[in-house]
Amino acid sequence: MALAEFLQQLDDLASAADQAFGSAGDSDSLEAARVEYLGAKQGRLKAVQKQMGRVDPGDRRSAGMRFNQVKQQIEAAFQAATERLADGGSTVQQGAHFDHSLPGTPLRVGRLHPITQTIEELKDIMGRLGFSAAEGPEIEDQWHNFEALNIPHEHPARDPLDNFYLSSAEKTTGDTPLLLRSQTSTVQIRVMENTPPPVRIISLGRVYRPDTADATHYPMFHQMEGLLIDRQVTMADLKSVLRLFAASYLGGDVHIRFRPSFFPFTEPSVEVDYHWNDQWIEFGGAGMVDPNVLQAVGYDPEEVIGFAFGLGVERLCMRRHRINDIREFYKNDVRFLHQF
Ligand code: FA5
């Protein structure tokens, strides 16, 4: 027998056995296939092996090597079919059982924190009113957090009990310790120091105060600072901008009011409240920029004038989404966070 003929027989046998073991749907048909192909006496593999004696003597070595390969291949196919049935697979291919109509395993997709979403929206609204966004550092020096804002050395706002001073910085900078900024008004100064008038910016970011946490206070919170400096600016402009902003973010039906107040860096000054649940809740401070502040940054108060405001971002977001406790934002409870 020619070698080619023998090898052809082996190949045919290998693919037939593969097919038989692969399609065995239960242990009975698998056993029948095993006897047919691997049976010690009557098996088809055995029958082919017997043919090997008829192969030309010079080719027997090659025939034997190929026979051993095919034998291993058929035994492996039988082993795989045995494991498949033991795993509970009762048919040919598991794919046949795949139900395309079943719902998939949902992936938990993350999302932006409600305060981050609020910041983006506030930037959007103020952008439409012509204010561009500026940034400043969260670790500040006394000049930007106090002095340039007309808050002198002896002012109670600088009390260590009301601020997070950095003790390590104290060692390196002598008697002017750095601090975590207590307000975003610092950015007013930084922008004016570096930009000639006119100026029309907002700045959104974190501020820090050692306030005890309650429903409306948190030791770390966010503010949106606004600053507009030009030649002719009045308190009416300030009120219009804040009313437009509040109507845009909180809805046209929101009631806001301006209360006379005091800030060292504005004159006159107001506090701004919204109405919610039968009470007025303060959400920001504002006023006309004090001439001393303009002077501190090198502007001429005879030439330019402006207004500034600082609003609590959490308080705005709370009113918008009817959240009655600021602490919810920072508990990191996904059941709360996933609602936004
Ligand atoms: C200021 O911080 C001034 N820098 C605002 C300002 C800017 C006035 C420019 C004039 C010109 P005040 O301390 O009132 O002001 O804080 C402003 C707002 O921040 C408050 O109305 C409130 O909405 C929010 N806020 C203050 N403290 C907290 C706190 N502990 N937790 C959450 N929000 C707070």
Short mmCIF file of C-alpha atoms and ligand atoms in Angstrom, two decimals, residues 182-185 188 209 211-212 216-223 225-226 263 265-266 269-272 282-287 308-315 326, ligand 1:
data_model
loop_
_atom_site.label_atom_id
_atom_site.label_comp_id
_atom_site.label_asym_id
_atom_site.label_seq_id
_atom_site.Cartn_x
_atom_site.Cartn_y
_atom_site.Cartn_z
CA SER A 182 -11.42 80.71 53.10
CA GLN A 183 -13.11 82.36 50.10
CA THR A 184 -12.73 82.54 46.34
CA SER A 185 -12.40 86.34 46.56
CA GLN A 188 -10.39 88.61 42.23
CA ARG A 209 -13.40 76.99 57.00
CA ASP A 211 -17.23 75.48 60.48
CA THR A 212 -19.07 72.70 62.29
CA THR A 216 -26.29 74.12 55.59
CA HIS A 217 -22.59 74.26 56.59
CA TYR A 218 -19.61 72.07 55.76
CA PRO A 219 -15.90 72.69 56.51
CA MET A 220 -15.07 72.32 52.81
CA PHE A 221 -17.45 73.78 50.28
CA HIS A 222 -17.46 75.52 46.90
CA GLN A 223 -17.98 79.12 45.93
CA GLU A 225 -16.84 84.24 42.67
CA GLY A 226 -17.84 86.89 40.16
CA PHE A 263 -17.74 92.92 53.72
CA PHE A 265 -13.79 94.39 50.28
CA THR A 266 -17.13 95.82 49.04
CA SER A 269 -22.37 95.29 50.53
CA VAL A 270 -25.35 92.97 50.42
CA GLU A 271 -26.19 89.43 51.26
CA VAL A 272 -28.36 87.51 48.81
CA GLU A 282 -28.55 83.07 52.33
CA PHE A 283 -26.66 81.86 49.29
CA GLY A 284 -24.09 84.58 48.74
CA GLY A 285 -22.51 87.93 49.45
CA ALA A 286 -21.95 90.78 46.99
CA GLY A 287 -21.28 94.47 46.61
CA ALA A 308 -18.18 91.38 42.94
CA PHE A 309 -20.11 88.48 44.38
CA GLY A 310 -19.39 85.13 46.06
CA LEU A 311 -22.09 82.45 46.02
CA GLY A 312 -22.25 79.09 47.83
CA VAL A 313 -22.36 76.37 45.14
CA GLU A 314 -23.75 73.68 47.48
CA ARG A 315 -26.55 75.98 48.62
CA ILE A 326 -25.47 69.63 52.62
C1 FA5 B 1 -17.88 85.41 51.42
O1 FA5 B 1 -17.24 84.36 51.44
C2 FA5 B 1 -17.50 86.53 50.53
N1 FA5 B 1 -16.20 86.30 49.98
C3 FA5 B 1 -18.54 86.71 49.44
C4 FA5 B 1 -18.37 87.98 48.67
C5 FA5 B 1 -17.66 87.97 47.48
C6 FA5 B 1 -18.91 89.18 49.12
C7 FA5 B 1 -17.49 89.13 46.75
C8 FA5 B 1 -18.76 90.35 48.41
C9 FA5 B 1 -18.05 90.34 47.22
P1 FA5 B 1 -19.70 84.50 53.05
O2 FA5 B 1 -18.79 84.16 54.14
O3 FA5 B 1 -21.02 85.06 53.41
O4 FA5 B 1 -19.06 85.55 52.03
O5 FA5 B 1 -19.92 83.19 52.14
C10 FA5 B 1 -20.61 83.27 50.92
C11 FA5 B 1 -21.51 82.05 50.75
O6 FA5 B 1 -20.79 80.85 50.91
C12 FA5 B 1 -22.62 81.95 51.80
O7 FA5 B 1 -23.69 82.77 51.47
C13 FA5 B 1 -22.97 80.51 51.70
O8 FA5 B 1 -23.81 80.26 50.60
C14 FA5 B 1 -21.65 79.86 51.44
N2 FA5 B 1 -21.07 79.33 52.69
C15 FA5 B 1 -20.41 80.01 53.66
N3 FA5 B 1 -19.98 79.16 54.62
C16 FA5 B 1 -20.38 77.92 54.24
C17 FA5 B 1 -20.22 76.62 54.79
N4 FA5 B 1 -19.55 76.38 55.91
N5 FA5 B 1 -20.76 75.57 54.12
C18 FA5 B 1 -21.41 75.76 52.96
N6 FA5 B 1 -21.57 76.94 52.37
C19 FA5 B 1 -21.07 78.03 53.01
#
